[in-house]
XYZ file of N, CA, C and O in Angstrom:
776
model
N 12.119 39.754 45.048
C 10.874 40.404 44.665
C 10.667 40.220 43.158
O 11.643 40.516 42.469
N 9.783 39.870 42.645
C 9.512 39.564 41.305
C 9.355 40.782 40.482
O 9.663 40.769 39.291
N 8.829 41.968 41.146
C 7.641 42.881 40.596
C 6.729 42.676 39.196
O 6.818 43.199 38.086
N 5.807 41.669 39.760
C 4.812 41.320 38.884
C 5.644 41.409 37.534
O 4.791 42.044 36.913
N 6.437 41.283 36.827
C 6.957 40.871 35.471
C 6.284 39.462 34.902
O 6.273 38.330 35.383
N 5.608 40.121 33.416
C 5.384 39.197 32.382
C 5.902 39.279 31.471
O 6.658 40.186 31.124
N 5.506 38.064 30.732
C 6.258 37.641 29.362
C 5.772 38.804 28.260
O 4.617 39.199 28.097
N 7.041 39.266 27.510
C 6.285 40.622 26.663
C 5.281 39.381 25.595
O 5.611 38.220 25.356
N 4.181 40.013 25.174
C 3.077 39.400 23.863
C 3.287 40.284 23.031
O 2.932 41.455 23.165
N 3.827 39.869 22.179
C 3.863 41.115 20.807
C 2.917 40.799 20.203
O 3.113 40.535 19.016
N 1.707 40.704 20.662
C 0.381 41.514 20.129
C 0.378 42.783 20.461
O -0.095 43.708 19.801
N 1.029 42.847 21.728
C 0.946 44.491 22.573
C 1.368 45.118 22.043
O 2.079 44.462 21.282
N 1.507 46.372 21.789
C 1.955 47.830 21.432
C 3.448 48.162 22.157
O 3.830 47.865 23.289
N 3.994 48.731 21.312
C 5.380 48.976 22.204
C 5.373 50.420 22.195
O 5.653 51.237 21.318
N 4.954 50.537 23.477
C 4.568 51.725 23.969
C 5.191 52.862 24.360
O 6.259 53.038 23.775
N 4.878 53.738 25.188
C 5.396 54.729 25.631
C 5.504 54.138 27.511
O 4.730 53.376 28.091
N 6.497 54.696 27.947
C 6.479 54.481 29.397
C 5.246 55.027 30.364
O 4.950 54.471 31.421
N 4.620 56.116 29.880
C 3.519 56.797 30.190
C 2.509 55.788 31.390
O 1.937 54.765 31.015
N 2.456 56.154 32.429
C 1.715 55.313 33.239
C 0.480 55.258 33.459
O -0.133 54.472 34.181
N 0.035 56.261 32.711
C -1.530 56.702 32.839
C -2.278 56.171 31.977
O -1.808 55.976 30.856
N -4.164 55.652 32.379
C -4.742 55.231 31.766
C -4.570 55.301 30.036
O -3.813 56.075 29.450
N -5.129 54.676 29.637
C -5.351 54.410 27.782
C -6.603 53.739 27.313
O -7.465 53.005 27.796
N -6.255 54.469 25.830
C -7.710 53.814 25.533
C -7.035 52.690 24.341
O -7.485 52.573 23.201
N -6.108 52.077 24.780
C -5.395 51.226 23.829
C -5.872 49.798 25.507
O -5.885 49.993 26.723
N -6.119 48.742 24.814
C -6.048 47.660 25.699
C -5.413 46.591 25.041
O -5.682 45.419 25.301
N -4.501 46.970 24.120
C -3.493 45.720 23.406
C -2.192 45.988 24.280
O -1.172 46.500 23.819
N -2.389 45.487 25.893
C -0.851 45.775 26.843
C -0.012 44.228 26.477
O -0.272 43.156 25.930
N 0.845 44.728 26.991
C 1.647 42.985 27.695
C 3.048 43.402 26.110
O 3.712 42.486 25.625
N 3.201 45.116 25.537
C 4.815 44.584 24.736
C 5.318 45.551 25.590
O 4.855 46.064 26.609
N 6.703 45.752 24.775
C 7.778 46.533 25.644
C 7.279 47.712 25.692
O 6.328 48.006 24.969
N 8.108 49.034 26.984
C 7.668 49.710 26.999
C 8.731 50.764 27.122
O 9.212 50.963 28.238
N 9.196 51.542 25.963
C 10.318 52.592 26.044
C 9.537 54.107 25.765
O 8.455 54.290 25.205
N 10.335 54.971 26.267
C 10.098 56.418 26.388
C 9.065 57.118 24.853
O 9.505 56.925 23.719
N 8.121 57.667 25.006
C 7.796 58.068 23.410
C 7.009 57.145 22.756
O 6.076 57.638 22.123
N 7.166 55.443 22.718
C 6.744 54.862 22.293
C 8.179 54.587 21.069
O 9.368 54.337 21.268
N 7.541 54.739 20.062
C 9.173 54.426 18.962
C 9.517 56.178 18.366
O 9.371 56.588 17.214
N 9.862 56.736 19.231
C 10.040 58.410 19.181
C 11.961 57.978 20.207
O 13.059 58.521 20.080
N 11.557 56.959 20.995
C 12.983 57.181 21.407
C 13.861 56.165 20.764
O 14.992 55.923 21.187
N 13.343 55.596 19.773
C 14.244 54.748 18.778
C 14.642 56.207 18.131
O 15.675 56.758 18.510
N 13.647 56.921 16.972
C 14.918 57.415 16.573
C 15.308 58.925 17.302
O 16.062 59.648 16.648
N 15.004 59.238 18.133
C 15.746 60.202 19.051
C 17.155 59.586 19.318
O 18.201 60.226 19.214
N 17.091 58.659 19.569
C 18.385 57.466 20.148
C 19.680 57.706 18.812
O 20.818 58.174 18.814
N 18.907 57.194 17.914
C 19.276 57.116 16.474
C 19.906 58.353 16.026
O 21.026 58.257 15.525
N 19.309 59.604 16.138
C 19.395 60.665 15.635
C 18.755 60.632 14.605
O 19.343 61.529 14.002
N 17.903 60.246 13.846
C 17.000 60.387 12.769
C 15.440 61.320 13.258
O 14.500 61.182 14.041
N 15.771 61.987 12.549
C 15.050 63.357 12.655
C 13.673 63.641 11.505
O 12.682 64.343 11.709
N 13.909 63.086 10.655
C 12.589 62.964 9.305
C 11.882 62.176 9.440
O 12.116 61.239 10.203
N 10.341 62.318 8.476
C 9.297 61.666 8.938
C 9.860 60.703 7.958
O 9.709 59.619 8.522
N 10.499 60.455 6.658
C 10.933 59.084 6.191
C 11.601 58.336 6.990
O 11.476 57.155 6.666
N 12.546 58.558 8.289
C 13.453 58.177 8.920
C 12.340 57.305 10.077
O 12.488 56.140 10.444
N 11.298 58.194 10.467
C 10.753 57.824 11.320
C 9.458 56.542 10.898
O 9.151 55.631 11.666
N 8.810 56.775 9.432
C 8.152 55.798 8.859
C 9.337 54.577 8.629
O 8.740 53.540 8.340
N 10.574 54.397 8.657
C 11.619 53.692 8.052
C 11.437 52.849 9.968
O 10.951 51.722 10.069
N 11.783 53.428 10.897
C 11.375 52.657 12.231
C 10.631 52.275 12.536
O 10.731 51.486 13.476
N 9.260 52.580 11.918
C 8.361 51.902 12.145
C 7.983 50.229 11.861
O 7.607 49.334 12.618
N 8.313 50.285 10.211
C 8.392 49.272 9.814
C 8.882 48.171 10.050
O 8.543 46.992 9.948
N 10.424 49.197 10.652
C 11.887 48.320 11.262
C 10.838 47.336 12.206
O 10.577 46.166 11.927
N 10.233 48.185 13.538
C 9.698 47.432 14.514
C 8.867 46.380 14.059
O 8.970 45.219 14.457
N 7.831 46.885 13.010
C 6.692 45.718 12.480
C 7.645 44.490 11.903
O 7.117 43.396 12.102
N 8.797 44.429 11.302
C 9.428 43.259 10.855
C 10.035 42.550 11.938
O 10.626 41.474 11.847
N 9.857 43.193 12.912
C 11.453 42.162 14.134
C 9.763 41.793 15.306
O 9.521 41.519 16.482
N 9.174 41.973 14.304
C 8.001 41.473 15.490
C 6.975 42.067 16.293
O 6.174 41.345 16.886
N 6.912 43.594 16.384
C 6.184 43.811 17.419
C 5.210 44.865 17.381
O 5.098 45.049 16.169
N 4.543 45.560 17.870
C 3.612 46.641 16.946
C 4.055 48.210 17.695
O 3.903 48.580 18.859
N 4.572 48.829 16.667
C 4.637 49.856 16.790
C 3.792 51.124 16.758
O 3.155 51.473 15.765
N 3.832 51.841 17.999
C 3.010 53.281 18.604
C 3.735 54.521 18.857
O 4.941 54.712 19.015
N 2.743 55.325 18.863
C 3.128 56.874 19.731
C 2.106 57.231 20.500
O 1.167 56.452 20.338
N 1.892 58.046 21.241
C 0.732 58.731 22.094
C 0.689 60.312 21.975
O 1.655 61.053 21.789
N -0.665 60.671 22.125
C -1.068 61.980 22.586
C -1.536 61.422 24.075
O -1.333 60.392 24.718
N -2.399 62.864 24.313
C -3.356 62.691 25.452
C -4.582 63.607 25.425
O -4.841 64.339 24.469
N -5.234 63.528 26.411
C -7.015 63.879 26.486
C -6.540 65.629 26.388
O -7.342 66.313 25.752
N -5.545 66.234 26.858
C -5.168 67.965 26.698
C -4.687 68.690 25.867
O -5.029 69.783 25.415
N -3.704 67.900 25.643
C -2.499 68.185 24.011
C -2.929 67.623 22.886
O -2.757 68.287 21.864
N -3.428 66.610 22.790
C -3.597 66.257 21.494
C -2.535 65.166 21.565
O -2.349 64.332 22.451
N -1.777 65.402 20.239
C -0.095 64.287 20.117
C 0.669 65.081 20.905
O 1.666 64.501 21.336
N 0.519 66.421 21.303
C 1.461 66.985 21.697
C 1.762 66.435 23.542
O 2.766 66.787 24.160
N 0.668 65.549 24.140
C 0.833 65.296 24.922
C 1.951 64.017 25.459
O 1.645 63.432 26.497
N 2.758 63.760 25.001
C 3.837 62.541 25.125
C 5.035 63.686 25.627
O 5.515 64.391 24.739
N 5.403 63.829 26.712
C 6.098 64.413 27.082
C 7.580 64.151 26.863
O 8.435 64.768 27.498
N 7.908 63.108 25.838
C 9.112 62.783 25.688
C 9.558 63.759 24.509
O 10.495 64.541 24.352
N 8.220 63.269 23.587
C 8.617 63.872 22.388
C 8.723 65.475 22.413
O 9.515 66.220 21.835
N 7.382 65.820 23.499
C 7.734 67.553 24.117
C 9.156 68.147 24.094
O 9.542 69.216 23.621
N 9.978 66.963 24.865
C 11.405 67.475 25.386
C 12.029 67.805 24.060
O 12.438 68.907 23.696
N 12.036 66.480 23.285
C 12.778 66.021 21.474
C 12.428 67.517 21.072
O 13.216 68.433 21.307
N 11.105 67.728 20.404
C 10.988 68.797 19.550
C 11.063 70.226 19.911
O 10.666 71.089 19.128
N 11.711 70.590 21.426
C 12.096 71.592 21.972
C 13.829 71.487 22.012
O 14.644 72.356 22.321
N 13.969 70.554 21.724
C 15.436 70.115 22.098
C 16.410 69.831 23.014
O 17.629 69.662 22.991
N 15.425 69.825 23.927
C 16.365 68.986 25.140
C 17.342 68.053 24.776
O 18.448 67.893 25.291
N 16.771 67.380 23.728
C 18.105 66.127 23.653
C 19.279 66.186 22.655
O 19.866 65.275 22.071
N 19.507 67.973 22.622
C 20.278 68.451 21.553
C 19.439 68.614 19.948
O 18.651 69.529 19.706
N 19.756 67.687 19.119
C 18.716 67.537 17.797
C 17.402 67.075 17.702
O 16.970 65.988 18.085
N 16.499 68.445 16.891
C 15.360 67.971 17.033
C 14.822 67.716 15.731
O 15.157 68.148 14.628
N 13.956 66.958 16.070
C 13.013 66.242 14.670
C 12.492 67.311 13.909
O 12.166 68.427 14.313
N 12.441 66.798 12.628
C 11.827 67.964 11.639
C 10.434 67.987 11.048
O 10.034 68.022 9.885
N 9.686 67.948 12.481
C 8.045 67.462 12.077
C 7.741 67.689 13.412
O 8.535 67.952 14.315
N 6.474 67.562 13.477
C 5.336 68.077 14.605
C 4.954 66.838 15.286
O 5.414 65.780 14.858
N 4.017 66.845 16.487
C 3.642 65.642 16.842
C 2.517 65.157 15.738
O 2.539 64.012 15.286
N 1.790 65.878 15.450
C 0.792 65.084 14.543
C 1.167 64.613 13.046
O 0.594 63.735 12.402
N 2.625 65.663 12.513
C 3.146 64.679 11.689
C 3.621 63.168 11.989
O 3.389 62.151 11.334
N 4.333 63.327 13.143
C 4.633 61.881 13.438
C 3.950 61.034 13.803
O 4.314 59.858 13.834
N 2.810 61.442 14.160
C 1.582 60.025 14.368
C 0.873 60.076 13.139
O 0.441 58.955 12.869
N 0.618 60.825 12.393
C 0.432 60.173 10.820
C 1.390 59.442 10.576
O 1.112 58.244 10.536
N 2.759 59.805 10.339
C 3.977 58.983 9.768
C 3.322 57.670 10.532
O 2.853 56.924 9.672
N 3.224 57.391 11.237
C 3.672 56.396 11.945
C 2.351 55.002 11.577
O 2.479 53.869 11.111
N 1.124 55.801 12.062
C -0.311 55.548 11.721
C -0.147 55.142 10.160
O -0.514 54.006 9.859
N 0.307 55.867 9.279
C 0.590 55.486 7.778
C 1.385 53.967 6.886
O 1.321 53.446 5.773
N 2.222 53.702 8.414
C 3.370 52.600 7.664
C 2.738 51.534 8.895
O 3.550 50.655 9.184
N 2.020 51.497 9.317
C 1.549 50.216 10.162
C 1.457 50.506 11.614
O 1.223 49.536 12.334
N 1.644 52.021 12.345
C 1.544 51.592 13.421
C 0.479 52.084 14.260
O -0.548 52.389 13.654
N 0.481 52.274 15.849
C -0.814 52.515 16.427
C -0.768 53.918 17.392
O 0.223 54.356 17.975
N -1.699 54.303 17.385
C -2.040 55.383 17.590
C -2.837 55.768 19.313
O -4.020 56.039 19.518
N -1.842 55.678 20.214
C -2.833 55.481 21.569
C -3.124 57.152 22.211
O -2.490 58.163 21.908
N -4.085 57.058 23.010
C -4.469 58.061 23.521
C -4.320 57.912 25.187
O -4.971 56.983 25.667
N -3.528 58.732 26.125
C -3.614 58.430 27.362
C -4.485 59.872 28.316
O -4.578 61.049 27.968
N -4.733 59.553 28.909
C -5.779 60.060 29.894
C -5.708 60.470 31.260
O -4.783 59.811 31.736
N -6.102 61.070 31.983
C -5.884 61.577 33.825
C -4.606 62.249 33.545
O -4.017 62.553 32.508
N -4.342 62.397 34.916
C -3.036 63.057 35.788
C -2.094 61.899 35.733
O -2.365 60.705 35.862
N -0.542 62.660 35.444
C 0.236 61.824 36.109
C 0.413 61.655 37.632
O 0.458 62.562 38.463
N 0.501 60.398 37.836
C 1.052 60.228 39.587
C 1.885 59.070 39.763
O 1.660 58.143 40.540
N 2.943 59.200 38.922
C 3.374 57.918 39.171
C 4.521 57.825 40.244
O 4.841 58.977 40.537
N 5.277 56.892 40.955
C 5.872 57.151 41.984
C 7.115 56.296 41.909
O 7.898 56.296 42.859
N 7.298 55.700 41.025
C 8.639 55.157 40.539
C 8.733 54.903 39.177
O 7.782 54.528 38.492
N 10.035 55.128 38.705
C 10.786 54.352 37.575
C 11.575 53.405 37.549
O 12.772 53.589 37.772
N 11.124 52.326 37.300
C 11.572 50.772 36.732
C 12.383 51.150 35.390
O 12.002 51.910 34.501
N 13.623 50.417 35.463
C 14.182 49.743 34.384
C 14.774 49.096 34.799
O 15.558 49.127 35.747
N 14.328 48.069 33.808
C 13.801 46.085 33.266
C 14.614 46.271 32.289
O 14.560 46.888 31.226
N 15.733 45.342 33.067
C 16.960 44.401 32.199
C 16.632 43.392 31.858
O 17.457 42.772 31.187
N 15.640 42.900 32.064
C 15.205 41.517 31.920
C 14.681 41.008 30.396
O 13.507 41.257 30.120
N 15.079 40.671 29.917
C 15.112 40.654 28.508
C 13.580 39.727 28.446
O 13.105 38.967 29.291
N 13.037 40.153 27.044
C 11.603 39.706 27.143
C 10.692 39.785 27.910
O 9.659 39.239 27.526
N 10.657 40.444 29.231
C 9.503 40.594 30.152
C 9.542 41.934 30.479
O 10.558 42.622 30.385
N 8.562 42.292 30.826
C 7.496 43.806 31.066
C 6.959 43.515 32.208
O 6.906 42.359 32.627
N 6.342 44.879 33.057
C 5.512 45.326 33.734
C 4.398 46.043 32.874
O 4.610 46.890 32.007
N 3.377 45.630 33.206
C 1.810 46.636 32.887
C 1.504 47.973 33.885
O 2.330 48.491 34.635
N 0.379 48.307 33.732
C 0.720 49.919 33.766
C -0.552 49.615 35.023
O -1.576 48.998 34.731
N -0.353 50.019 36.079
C -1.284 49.967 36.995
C -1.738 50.968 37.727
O -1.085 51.582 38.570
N -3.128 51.199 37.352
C -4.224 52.160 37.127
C -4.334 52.561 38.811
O -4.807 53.670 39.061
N -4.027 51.929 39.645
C -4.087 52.789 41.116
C -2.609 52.750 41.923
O -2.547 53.092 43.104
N -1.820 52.451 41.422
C -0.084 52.427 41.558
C 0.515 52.864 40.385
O 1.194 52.006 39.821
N 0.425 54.588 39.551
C 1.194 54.375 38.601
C 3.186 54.217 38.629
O 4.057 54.260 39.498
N 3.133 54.011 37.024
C 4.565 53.698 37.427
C 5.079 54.079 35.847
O 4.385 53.979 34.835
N 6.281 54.476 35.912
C 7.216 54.474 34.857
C 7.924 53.541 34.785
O 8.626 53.158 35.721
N 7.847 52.766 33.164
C 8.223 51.237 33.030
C 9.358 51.282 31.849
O 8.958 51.042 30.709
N 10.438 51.509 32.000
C 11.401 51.426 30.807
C 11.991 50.036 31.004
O 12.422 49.771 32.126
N 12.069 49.002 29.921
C 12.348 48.113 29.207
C 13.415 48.282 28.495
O 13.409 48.443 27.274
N 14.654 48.251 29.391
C 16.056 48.472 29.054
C 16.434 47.802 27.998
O 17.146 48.394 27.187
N 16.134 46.701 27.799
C 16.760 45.665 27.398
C 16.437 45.846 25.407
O 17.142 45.509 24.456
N 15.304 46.404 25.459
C 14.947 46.790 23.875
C 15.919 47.431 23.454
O 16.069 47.426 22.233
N 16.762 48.084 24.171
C 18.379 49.309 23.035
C 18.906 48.133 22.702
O 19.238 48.276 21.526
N 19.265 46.708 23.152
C 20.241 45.780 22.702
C 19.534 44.438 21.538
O 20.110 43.483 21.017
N 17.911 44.947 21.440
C 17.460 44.539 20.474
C 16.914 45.233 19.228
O 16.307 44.610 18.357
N 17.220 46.916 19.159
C 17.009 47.540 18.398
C 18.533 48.020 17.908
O 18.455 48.851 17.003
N 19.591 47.762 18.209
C 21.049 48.018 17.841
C 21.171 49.472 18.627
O 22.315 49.871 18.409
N 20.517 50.346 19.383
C 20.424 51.548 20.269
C 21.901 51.933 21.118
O 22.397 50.871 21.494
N 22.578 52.880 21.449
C 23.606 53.352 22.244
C 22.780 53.136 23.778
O 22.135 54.143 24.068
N 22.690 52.104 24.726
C 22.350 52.066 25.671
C 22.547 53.079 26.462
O 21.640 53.829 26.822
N 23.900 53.206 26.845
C 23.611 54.252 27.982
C 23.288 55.337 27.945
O 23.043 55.969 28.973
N 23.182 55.949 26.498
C 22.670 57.268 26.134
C 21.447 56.833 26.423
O 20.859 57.696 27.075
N 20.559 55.543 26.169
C 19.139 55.556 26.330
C 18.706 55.659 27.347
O 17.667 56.290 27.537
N 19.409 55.043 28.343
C 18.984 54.936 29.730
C 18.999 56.161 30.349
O 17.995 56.540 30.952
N 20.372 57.097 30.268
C 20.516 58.575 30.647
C 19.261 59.579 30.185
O 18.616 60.379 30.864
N 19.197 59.356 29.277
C 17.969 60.120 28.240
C 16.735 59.904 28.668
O 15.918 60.802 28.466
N 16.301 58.679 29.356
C 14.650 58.261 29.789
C 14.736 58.787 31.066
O 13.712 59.223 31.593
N 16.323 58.828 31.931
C 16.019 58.871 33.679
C 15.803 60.855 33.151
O 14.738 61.454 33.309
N 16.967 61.446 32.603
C 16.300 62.737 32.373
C 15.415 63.190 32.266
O 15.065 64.025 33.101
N 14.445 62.795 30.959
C 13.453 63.014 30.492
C 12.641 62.960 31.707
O 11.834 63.888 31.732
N 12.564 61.970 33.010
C 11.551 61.835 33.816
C 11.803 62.675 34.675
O 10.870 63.164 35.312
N 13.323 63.117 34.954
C 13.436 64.685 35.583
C 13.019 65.647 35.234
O 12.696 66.491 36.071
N 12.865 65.890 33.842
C 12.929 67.374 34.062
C 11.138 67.415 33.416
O 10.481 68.450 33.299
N 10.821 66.501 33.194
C 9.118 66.063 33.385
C 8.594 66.190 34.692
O 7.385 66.155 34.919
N 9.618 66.363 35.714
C 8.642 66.338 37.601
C 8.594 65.284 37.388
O 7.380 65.283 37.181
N 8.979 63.886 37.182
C 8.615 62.868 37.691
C 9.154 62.385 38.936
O 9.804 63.133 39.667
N 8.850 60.776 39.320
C 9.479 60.890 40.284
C 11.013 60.393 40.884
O 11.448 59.329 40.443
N 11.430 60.779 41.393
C 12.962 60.764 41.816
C 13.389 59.134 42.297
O 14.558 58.795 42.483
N 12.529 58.465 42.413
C 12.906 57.453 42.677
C 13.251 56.454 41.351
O 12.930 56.906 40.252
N 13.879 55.137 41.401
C 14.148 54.410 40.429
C 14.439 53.091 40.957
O 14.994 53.043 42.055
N 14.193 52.158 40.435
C 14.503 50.646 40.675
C 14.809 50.160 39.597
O 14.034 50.195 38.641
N 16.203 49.520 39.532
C 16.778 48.628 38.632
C 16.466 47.792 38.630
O 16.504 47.362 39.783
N 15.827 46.596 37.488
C 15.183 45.226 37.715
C 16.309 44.486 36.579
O 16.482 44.674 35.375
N 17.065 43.433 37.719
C 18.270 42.841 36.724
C 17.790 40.815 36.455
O 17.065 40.243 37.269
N 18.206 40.301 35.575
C 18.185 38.957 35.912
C 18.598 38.263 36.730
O 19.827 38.231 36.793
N 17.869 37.448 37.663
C 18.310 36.711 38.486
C 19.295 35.814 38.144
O 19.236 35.229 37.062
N 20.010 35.666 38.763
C 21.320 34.920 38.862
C 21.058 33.473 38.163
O 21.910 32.860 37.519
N 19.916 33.102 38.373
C 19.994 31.730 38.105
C 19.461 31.445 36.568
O 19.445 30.448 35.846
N 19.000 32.914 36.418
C 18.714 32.995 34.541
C 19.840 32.159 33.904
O 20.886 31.733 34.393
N 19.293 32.047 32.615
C 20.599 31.311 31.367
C 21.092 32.996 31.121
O 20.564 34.043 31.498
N 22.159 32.767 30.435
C 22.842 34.260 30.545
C 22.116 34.571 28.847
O 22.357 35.633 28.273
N 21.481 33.794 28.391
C 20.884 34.374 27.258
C 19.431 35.175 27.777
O 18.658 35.705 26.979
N 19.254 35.155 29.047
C 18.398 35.976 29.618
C 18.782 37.609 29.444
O 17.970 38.489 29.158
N 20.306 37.803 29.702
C 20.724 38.762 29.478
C 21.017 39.956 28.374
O 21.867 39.856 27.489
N 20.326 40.885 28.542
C 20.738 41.585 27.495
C 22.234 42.042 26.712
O 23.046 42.664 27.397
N 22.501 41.787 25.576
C 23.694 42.375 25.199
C 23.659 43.665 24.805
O 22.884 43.982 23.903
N 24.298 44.399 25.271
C 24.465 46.103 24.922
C 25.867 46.093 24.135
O 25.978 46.939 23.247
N 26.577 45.524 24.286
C 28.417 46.047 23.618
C 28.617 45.158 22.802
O 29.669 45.131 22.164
C-alpha cells in the first residue's frame, strides 16, 4: 500500500499534524506535532529566545517554519501546545500561545490558522524519510513525519511517545499505522535516529 506519500517541497510549511482544514495552502513539507512547538518541547527549551533560535534553525536546514491557532482559541487552539503549557509533558514553556506565534512570525516563520471539527480516524507515522502525506479534507488524518527527530538531532522515541500521547489524551483516534521503507529502498532512505 503506498498511502498516497509525496515527495516533502520545502516550499511547504512544516506543520502541525492537525488534520483539519487551513487557510495556509503552502502543503507538501513535513508534518510534526505543534508545528516547531515539538522541536523544542523535544528539546526542552522553554523561552521565546530558545524558540525564535528554532525557528531560524528550521529556515537554515531548508524548510519553512509554523505554528497554528484555530477559528475558537485563537493560538490557543493547537492542542499540542495546550498539553506543553499545562504540562503534560512535565516542563512547560515560559510564554503563551500568542507569544510564541509572534516569536516565531518575528524570526521568519508562518502563521496558519485551522478550521472545523476534528474527525480524524488514524495516526500515521512516516519513517520514510523525505516524503509526507497531505491532509485530506473528507478522510481526516493525523500525519507525524517520524523521520524529522533524526534530521533535527531530536530524542526519537521520546518524540514518537509524546505525539501518540498527545493524540490520546486529545480523544483522538486510537488507531495508528506505521509507514516504514520498503525493503527495496537504498538504506539512505532510512532514517537515522542513534
Amino acid at each position: 500500500m503506498s498511502y498516497d506519500m509525496i515527495k516533502v517541497d520545502r516550499r511547504g510549511i512544516l506543520k502541525c499534524i492537525d488534520g483539519r482544514e487551513s487557510d495556509n495552502f503552502k502543503f507538501g513539507g513535513p508534518k510534526i506535532p505543534g508545528g516547531i512547538y515539538s522541536i523544542a518541547q523535544n528539546r526542552g527549551v522553554v523561552t521565546l529566545k530558545g524558540l525564535r533560535d528554532i525557528t531560524e534553525e528550521v529556515i537554515r536546514m531548508g524548510y519553512v517554519p509554523s505554528v497554528h491557532g484555530d477559528h475558537s482559541d485563537d493560538m490557543l487552539g493547537c492542542g499540542f501546545f495546550r498539553l506543553w503549557v499545562t504540562g503534560k509533558f512535565g516542563m512547560r514553556p515560559k510564554f503563551n500561545a500568542d507569544q510564541g506565534a509572534e516569536a516565531v512570525k518575528a524570526a521568519g516563520g508562518i502563521i496558519e490558522m485551522q478550521y472545523g471539527s476534528h474527525s480524524e480516524k488514524t495516526l500515521y507515522i512516516n519513517l520514510v524519510k523525505d516524503k509526507t502525506m497531505e491532509p485530506v479534507k473528507r478522510d481526516q488524518r493525523f500525519v507525524v513525519d517520524a523521520w524529522v527527530a533524526a534530521k533535527f538531532h531530536l530524542n526519537a522515541p521520546k518524540f514518537i511517545a509524546d505525539t501518540m500521547a498527545a493524540v490520546e489524551m486529545l480523544g483522538g483516534p486510537k488507531r495508528a499505522i506505521i509507514i516504514i521503507p520498503s525493503m527495496t529502498l537504498d538504506t539512505d532512505d532510512w532514517p537515522t535516529y542513534f
